[in-house]
JSON list of C-alpha atoms and ligand atoms in Angstrom, two decimals:
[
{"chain": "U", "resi": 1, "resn": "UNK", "atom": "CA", "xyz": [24.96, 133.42, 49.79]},
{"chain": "U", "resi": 2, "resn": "UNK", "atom": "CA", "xyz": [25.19, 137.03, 50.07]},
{"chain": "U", "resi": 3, "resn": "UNK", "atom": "CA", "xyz": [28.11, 139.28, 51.01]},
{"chain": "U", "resi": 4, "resn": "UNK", "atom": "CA", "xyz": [27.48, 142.22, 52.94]},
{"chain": "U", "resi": 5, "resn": "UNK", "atom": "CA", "xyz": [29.19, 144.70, 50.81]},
{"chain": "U", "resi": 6, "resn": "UNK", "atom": "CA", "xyz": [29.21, 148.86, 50.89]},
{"chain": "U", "resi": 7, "resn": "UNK", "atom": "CA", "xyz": [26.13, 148.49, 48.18]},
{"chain": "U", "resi": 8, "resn": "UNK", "atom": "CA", "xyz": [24.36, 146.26, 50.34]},
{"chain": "U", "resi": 9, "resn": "UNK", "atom": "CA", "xyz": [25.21, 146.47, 53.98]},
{"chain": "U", "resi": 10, "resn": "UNK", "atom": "CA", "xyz": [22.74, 144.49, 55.21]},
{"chain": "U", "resi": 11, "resn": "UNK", "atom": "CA", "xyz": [23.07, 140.29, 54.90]},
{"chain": "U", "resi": 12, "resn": "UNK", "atom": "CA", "xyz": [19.70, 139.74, 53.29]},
{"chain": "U", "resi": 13, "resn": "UNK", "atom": "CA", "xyz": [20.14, 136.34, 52.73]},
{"chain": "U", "resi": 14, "resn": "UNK", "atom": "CA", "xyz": [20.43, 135.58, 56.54]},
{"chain": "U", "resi": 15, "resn": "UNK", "atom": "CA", "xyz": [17.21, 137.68, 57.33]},
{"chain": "U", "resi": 16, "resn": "UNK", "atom": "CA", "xyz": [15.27, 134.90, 55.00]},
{"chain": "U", "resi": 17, "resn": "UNK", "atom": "CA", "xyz": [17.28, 132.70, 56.88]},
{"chain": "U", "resi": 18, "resn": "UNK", "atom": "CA", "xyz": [16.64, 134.16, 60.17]},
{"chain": "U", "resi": 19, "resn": "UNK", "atom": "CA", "xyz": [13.00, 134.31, 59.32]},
{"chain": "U", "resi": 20, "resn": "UNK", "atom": "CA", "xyz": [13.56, 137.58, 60.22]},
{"chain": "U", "resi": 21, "resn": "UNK", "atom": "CA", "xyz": [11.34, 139.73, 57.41]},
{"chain": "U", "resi": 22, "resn": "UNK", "atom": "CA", "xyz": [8.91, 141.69, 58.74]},
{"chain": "U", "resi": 23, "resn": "UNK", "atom": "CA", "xyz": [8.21, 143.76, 55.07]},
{"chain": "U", "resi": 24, "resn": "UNK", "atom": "CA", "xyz": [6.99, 140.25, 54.23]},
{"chain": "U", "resi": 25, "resn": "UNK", "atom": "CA", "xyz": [2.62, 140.83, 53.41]},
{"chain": "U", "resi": 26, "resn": "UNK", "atom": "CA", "xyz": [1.03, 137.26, 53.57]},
{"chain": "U", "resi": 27, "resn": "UNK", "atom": "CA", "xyz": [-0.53, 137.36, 50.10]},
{"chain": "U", "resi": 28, "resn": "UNK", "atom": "CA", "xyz": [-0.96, 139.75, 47.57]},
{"chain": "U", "resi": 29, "resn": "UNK", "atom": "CA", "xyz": [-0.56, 142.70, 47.95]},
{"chain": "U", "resi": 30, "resn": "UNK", "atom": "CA", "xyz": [-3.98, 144.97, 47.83]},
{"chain": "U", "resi": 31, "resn": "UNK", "atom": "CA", "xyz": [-2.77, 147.71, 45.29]},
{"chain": "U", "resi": 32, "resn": "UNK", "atom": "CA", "xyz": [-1.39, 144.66, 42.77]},
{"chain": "U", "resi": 33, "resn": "UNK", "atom": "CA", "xyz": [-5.39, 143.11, 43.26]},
{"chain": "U", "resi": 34, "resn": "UNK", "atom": "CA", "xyz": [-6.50, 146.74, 42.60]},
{"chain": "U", "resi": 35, "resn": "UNK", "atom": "CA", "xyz": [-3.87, 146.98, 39.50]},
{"chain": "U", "resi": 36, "resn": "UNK", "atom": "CA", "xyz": [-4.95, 143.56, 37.82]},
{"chain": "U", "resi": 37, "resn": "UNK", "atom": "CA", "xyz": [-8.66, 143.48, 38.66]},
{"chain": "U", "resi": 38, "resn": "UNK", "atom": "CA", "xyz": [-8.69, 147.10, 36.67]},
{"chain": "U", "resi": 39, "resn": "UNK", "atom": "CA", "xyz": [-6.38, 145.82, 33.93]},
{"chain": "U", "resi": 40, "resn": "UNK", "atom": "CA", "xyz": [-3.81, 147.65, 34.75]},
{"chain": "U", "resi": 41, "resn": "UNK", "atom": "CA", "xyz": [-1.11, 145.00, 33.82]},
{"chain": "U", "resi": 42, "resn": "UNK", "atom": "CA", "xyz": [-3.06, 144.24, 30.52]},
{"chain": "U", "resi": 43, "resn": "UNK", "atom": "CA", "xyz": [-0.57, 145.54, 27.97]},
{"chain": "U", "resi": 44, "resn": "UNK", "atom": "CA", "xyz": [2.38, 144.32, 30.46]},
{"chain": "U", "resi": 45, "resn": "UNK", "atom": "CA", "xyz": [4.29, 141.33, 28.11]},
{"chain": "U", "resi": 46, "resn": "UNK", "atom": "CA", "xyz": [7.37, 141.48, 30.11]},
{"chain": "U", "resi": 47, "resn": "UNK", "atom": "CA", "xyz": [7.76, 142.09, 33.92]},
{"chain": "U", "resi": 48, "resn": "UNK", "atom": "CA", "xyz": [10.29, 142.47, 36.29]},
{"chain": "U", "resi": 49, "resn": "UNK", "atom": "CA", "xyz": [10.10, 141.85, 40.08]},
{"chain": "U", "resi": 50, "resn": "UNK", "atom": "CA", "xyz": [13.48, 143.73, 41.55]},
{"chain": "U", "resi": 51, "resn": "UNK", "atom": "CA", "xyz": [14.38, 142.62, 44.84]},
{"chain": "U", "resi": 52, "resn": "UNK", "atom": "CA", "xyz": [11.18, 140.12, 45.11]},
{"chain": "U", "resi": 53, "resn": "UNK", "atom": "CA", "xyz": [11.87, 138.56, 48.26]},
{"chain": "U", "resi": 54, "resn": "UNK", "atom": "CA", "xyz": [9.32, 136.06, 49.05]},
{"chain": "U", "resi": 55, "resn": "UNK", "atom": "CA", "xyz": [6.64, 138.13, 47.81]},
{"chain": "U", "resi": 56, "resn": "UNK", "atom": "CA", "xyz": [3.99, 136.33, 46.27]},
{"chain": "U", "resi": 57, "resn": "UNK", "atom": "CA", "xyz": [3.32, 138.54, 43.33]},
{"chain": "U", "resi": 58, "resn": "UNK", "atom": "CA", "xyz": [5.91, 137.39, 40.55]},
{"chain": "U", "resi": 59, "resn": "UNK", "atom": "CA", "xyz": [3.89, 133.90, 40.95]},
{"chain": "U", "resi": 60, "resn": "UNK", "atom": "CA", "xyz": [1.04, 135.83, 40.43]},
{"chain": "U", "resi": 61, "resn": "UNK", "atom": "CA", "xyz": [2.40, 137.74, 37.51]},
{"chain": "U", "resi": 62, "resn": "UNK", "atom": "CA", "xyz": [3.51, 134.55, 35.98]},
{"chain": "U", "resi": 63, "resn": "UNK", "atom": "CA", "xyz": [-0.14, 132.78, 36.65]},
{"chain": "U", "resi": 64, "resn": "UNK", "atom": "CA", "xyz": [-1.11, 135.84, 34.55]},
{"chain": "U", "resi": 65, "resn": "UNK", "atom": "CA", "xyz": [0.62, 134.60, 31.69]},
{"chain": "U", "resi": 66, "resn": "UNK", "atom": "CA", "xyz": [3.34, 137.01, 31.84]},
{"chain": "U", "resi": 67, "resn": "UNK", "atom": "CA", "xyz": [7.41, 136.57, 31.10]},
{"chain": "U", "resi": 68, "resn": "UNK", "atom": "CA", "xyz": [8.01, 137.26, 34.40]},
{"chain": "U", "resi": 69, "resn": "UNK", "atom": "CA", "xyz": [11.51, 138.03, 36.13]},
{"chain": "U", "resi": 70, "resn": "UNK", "atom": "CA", "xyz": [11.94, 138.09, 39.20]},
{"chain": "U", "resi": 71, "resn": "UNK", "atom": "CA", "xyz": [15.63, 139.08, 41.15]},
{"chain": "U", "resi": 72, "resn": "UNK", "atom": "CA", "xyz": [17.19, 139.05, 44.37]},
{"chain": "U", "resi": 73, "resn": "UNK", "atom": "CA", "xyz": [20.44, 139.03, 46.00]},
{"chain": "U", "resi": 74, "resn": "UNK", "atom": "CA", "xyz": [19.33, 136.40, 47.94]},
{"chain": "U", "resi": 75, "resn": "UNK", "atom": "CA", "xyz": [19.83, 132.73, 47.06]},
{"chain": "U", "resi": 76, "resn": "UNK", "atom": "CA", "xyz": [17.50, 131.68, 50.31]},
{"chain": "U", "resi": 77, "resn": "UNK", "atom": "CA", "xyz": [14.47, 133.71, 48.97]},
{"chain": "U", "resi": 78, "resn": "UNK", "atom": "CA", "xyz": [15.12, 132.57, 45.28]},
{"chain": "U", "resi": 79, "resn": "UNK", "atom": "CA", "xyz": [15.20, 129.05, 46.24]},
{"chain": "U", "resi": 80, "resn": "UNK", "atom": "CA", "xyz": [11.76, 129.89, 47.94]},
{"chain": "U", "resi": 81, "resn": "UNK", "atom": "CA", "xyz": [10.20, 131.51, 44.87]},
{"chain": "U", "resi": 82, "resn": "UNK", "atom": "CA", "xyz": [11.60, 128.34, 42.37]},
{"chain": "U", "resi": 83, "resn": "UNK", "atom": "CA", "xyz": [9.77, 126.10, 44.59]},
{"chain": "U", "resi": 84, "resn": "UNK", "atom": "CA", "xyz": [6.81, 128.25, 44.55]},
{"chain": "U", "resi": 85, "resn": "UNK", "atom": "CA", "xyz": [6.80, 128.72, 41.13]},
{"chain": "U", "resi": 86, "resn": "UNK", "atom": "CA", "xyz": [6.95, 124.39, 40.71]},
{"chain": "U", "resi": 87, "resn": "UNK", "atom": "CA", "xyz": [4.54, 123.63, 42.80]},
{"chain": "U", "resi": 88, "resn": "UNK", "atom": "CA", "xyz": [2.25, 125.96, 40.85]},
{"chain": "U", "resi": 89, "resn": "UNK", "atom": "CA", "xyz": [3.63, 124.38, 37.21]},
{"chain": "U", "resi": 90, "resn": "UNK", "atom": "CA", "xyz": [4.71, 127.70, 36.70]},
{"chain": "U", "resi": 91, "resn": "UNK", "atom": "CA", "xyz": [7.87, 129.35, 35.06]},
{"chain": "U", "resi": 92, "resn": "UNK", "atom": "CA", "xyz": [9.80, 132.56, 35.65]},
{"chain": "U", "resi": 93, "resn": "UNK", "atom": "CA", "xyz": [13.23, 133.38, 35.16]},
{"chain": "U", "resi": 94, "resn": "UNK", "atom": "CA", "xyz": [15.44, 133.98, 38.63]},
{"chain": "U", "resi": 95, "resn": "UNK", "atom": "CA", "xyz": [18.06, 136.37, 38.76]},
{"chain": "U", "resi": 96, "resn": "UNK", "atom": "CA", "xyz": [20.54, 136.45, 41.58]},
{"chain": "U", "resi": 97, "resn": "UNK", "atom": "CA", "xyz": [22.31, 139.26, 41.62]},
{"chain": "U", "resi": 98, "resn": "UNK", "atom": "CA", "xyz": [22.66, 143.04, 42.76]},
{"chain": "U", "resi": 99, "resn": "UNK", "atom": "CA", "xyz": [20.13, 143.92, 40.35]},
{"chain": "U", "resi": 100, "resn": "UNK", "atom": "CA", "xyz": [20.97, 147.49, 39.55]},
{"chain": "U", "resi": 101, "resn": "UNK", "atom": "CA", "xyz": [23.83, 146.23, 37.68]},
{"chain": "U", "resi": 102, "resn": "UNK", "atom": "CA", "xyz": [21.42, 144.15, 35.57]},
{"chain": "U", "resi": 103, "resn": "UNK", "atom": "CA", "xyz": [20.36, 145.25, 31.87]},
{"chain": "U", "resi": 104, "resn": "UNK", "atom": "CA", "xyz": [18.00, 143.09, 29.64]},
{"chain": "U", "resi": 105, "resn": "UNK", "atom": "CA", "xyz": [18.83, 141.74, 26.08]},
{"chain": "U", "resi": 106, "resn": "UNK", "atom": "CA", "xyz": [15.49, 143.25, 25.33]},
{"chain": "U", "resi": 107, "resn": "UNK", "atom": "CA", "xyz": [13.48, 145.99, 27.33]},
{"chain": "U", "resi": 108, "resn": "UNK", "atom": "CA", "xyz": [10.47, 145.44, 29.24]},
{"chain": "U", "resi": 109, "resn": "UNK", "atom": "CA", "xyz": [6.81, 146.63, 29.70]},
{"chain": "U", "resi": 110, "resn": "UNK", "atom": "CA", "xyz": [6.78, 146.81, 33.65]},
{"chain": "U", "resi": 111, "resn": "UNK", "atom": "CA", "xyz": [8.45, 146.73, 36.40]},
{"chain": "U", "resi": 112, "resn": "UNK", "atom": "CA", "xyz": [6.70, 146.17, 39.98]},
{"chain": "U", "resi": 113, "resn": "UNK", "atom": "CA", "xyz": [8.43, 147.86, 43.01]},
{"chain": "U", "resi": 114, "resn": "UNK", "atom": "CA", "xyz": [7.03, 146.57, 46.46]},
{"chain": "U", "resi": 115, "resn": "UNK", "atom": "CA", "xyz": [9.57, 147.44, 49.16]},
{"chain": "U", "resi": 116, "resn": "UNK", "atom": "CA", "xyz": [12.92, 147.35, 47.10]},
{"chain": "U", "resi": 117, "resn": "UNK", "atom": "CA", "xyz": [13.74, 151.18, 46.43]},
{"chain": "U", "resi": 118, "resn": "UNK", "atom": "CA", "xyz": [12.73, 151.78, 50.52]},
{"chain": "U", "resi": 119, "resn": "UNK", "atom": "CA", "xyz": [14.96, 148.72, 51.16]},
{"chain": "U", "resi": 120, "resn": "UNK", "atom": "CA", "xyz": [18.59, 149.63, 49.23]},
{"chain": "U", "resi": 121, "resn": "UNK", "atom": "CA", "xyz": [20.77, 152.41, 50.69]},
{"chain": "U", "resi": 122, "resn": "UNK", "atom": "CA", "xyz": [19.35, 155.79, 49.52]},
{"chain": "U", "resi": 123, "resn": "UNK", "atom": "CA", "xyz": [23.02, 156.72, 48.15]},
{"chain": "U", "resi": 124, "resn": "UNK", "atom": "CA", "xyz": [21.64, 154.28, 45.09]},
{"chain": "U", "resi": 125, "resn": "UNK", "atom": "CA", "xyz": [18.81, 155.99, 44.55]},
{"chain": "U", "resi": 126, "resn": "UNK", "atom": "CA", "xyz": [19.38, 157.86, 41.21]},
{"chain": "U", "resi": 127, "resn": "UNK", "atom": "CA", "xyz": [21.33, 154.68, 39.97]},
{"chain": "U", "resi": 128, "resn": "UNK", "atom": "CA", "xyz": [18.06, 152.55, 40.63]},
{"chain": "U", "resi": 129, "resn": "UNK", "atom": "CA", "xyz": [15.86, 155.54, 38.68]},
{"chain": "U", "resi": 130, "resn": "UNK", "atom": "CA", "xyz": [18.80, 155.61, 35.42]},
{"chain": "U", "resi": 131, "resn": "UNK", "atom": "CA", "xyz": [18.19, 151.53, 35.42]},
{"chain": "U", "resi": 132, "resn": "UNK", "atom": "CA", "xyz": [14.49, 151.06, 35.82]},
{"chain": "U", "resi": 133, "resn": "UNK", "atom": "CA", "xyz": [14.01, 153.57, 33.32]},
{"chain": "U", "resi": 134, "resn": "UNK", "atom": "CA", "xyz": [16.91, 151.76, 31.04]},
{"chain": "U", "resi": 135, "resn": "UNK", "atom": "CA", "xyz": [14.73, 148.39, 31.75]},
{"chain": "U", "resi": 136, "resn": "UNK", "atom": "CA", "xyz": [11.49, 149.70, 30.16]},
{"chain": "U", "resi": 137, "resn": "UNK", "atom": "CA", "xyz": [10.18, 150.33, 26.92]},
{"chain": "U", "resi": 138, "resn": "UNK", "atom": "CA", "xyz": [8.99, 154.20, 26.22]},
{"chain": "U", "resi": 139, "resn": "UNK", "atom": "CA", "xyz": [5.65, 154.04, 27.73]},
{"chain": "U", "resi": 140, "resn": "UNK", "atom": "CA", "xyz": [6.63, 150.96, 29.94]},
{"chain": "U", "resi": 141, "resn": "UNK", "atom": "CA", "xyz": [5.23, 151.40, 33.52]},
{"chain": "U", "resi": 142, "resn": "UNK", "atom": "CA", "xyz": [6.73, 151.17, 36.71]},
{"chain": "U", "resi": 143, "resn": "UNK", "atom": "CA", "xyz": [3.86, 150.37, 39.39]},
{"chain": "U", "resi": 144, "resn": "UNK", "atom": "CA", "xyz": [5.41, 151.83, 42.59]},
{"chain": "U", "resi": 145, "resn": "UNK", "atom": "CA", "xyz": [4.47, 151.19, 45.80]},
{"chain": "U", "resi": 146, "resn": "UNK", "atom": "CA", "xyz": [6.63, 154.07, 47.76]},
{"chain": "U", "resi": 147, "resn": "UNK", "atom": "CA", "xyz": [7.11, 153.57, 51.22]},
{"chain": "U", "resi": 148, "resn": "UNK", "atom": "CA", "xyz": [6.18, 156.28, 53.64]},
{"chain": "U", "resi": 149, "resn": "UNK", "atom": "CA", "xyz": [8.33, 156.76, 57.03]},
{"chain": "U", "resi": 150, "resn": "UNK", "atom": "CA", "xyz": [9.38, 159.79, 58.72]},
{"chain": "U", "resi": 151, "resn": "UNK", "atom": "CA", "xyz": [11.43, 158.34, 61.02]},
{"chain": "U", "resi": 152, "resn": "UNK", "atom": "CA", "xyz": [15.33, 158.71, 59.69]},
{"chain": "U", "resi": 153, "resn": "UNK", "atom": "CA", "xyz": [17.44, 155.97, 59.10]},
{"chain": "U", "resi": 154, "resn": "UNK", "atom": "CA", "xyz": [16.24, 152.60, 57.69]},
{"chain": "U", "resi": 155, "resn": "UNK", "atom": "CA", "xyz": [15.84, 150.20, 55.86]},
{"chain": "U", "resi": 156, "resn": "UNK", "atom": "CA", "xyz": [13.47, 150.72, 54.98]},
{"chain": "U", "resi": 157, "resn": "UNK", "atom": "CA", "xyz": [14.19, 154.44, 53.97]},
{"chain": "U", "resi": 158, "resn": "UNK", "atom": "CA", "xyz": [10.92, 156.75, 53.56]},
{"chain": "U", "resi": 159, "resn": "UNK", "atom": "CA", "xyz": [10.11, 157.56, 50.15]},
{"chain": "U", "resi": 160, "resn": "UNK", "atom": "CA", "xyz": [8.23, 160.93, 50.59]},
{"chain": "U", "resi": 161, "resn": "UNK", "atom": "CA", "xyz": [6.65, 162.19, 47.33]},
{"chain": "U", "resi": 162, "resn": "UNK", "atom": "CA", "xyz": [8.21, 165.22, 47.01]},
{"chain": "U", "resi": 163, "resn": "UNK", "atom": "CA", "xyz": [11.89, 163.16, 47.08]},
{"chain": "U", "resi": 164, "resn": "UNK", "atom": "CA", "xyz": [9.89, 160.56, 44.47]},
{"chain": "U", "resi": 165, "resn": "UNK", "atom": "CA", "xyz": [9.02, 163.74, 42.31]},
{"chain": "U", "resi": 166, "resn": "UNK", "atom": "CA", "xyz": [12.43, 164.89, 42.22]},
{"chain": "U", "resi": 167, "resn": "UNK", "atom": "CA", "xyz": [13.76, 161.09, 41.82]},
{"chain": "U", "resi": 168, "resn": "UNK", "atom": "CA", "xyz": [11.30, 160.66, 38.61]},
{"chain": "U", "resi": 169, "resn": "UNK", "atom": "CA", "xyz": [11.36, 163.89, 37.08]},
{"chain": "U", "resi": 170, "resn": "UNK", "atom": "CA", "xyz": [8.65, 165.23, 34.77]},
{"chain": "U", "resi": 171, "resn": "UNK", "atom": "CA", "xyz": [11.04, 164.76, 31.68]},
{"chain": "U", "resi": 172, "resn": "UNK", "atom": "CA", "xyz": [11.41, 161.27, 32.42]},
{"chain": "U", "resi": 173, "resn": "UNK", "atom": "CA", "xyz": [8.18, 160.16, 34.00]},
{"chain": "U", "resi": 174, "resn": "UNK", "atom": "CA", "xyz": [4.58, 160.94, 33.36]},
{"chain": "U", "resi": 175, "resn": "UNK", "atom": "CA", "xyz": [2.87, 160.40, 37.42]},
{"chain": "U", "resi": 176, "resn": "UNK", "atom": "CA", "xyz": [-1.08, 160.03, 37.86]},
{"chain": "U", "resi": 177, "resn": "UNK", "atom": "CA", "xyz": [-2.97, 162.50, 38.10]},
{"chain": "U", "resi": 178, "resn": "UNK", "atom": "CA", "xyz": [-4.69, 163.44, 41.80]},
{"chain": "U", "resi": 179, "resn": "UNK", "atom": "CA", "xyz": [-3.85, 161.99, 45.24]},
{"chain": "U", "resi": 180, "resn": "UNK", "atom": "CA", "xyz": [-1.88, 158.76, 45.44]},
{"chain": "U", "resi": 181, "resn": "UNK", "atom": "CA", "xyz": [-3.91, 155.60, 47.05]},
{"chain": "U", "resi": 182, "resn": "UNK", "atom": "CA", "xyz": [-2.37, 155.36, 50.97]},
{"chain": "U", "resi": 183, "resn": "UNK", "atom": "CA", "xyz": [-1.89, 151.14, 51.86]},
{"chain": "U", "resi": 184, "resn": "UNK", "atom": "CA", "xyz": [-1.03, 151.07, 55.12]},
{"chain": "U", "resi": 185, "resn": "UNK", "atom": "CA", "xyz": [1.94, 147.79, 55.58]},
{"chain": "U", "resi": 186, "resn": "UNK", "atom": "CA", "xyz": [-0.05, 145.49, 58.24]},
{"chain": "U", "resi": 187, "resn": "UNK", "atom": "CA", "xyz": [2.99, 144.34, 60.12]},
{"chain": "U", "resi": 188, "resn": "UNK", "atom": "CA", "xyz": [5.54, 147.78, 60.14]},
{"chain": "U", "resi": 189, "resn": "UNK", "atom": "CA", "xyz": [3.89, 149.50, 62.26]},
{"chain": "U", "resi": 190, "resn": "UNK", "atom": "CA", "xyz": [1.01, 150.34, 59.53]},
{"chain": "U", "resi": 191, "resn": "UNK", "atom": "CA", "xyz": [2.84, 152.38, 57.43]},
{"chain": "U", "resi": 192, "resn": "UNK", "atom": "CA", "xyz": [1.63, 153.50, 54.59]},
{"chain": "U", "resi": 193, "resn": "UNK", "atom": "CA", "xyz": [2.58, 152.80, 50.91]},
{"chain": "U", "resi": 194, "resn": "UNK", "atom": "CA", "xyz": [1.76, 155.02, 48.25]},
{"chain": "U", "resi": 195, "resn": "UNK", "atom": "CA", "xyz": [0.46, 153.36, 45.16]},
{"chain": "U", "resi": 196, "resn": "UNK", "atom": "CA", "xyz": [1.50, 154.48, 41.63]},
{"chain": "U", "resi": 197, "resn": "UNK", "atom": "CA", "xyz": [1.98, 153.69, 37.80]},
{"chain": "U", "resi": 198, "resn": "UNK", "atom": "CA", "xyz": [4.32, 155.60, 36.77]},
{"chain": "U", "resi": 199, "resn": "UNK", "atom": "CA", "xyz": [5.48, 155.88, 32.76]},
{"chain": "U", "resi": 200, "resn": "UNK", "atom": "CA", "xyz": [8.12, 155.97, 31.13]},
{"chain": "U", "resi": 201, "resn": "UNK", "atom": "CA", "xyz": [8.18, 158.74, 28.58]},
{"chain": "X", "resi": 301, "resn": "SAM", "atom": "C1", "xyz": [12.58, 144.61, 52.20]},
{"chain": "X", "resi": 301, "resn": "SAM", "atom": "S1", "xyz": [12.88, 143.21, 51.19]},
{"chain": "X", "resi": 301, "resn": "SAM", "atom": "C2", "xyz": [11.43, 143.17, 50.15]},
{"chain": "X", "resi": 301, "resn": "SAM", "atom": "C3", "xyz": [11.16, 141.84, 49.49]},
{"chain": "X", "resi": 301, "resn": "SAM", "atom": "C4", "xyz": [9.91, 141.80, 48.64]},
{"chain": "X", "resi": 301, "resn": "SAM", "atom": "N1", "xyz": [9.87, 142.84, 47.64]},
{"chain": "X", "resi": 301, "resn": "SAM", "atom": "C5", "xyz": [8.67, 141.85, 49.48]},
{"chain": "X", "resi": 301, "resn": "SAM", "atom": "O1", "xyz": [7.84, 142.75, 49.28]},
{"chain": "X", "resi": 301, "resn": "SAM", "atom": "O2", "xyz": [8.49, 140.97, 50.34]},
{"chain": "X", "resi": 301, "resn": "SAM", "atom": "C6", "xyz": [14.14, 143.79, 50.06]},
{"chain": "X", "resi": 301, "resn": "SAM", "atom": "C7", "xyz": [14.60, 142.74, 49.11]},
{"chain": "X", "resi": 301, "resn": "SAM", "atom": "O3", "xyz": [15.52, 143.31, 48.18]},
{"chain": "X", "resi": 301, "resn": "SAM", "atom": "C8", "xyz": [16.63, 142.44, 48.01]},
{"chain": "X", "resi": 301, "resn": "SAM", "atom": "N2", "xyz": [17.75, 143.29, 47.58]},
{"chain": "X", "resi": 301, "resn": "SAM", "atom": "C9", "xyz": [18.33, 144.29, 48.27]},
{"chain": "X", "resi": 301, "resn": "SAM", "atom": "N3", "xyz": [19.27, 144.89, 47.51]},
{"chain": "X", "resi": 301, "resn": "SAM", "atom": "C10", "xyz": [19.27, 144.26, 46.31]},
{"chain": "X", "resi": 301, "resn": "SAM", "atom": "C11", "xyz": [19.99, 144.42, 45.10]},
{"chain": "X", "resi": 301, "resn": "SAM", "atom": "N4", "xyz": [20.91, 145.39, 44.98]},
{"chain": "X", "resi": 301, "resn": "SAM", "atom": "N5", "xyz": [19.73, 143.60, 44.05]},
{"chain": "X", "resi": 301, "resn": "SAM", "atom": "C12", "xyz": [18.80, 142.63, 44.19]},
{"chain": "X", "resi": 301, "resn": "SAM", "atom": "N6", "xyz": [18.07, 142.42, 45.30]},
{"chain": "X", "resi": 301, "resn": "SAM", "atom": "C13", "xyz": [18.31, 143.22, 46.36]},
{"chain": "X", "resi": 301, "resn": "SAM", "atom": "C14", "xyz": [16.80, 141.77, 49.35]},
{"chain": "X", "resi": 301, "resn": "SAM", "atom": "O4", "xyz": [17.50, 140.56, 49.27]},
{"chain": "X", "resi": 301, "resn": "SAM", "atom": "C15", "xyz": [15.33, 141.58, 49.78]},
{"chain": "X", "resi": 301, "resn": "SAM", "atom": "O5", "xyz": [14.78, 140.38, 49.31]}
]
């Protein structure tokens, strides 16, 4: 059961409970399809899922053969993504917890960010970038998907690209080349995510 603390001021737990999660996508999500049916996660050994939810892609990752990881404050979403995960004779390791105060016994290849770093206060912003890039391996990759919102205020909290830039610097991160693919979220209000591998240098 989560407490709503000054790091997370919303009760997360009781919006699974609620059924109130309208960030939830009803499958995969298009840019992960995109990702593995281009191989994308084909050197990816070791993968974390921060703030998964009840999103359907750490099963996925772990169908893929992957050590997967997946972590949320939430015990009501875990408990979701266990049964999930049995149903499917599958295995992943769960991880309740405020996840930025996490660190590995051994790094990882990838981290996949779907509507975590838009969903956490943006005061924890450069604490999330020092850990994700703690997390990975040199050359690990961090497949963003960075939610765009203009309104103020949140969550979820816009993550415009010239903040992302600034967020992942040059020195630390290596970003794609060209225009970032637009997925617009089919139930907030179509916004947009951007889609990108990021890695770490
Ligand atoms: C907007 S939801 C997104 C869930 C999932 N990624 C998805 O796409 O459906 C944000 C998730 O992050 C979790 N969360 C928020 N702060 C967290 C933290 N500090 N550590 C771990 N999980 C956290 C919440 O419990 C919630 O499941």
């Amino acid at each position: 059961m989560t407490n709503p603390d000054e790091r997370s001021p919303m009760d997360w737990d009781q919006r699974f409970r609620d059924e109130t999660t309208p960030w939830e996508r009803q499958g995969l999500h298009p840019a992960f399809l995109h990702w593995r049916d281009r191989g994308a996660f084909e050197n990816i050994k070791r993968v974390i899922v921060p703030g998964c939810g009840r999103s359907h892609e750490l099963l996925a990752f772990a169908a893929l053969g992957k050590e997967s990881i997946g972590a949320d404050l939430s015990a009501t979403a875990l408990a979701w993504q266990k049964a999930q995960l049995d149903k499917a004779g599958l295995d992943a390791e769960l991880i309740e917890a405020d996840i930025l105060l996490w660190q590995p016994e051994t790094p990882l290849d990838g981290v996949y960010e779907q509507t975590f770093l838009c969903a956490i206060p943006p005061r924890l912003r450069e604490e999330y970038e020092q850990v994700v890039h703690a997390w990975l391996k040199p050359g690990g990759e961090l497949f963003a998907l960075f939610m765009q919102k203009e309104e103020m205020g949140g969550p979820p909290y816009g993550c415009a690209i010239p903040a992302m830039r600034e967020l992942f610097p040059d020195e630390r991160w290596e970003w794609p080349d060209g225009e970032l693919v637009p997925y617009p979220h089919p139930s907030l209000n179509g916004k947009p995510e951007l889609a990108a591998i990021l890695v770490r240098r």
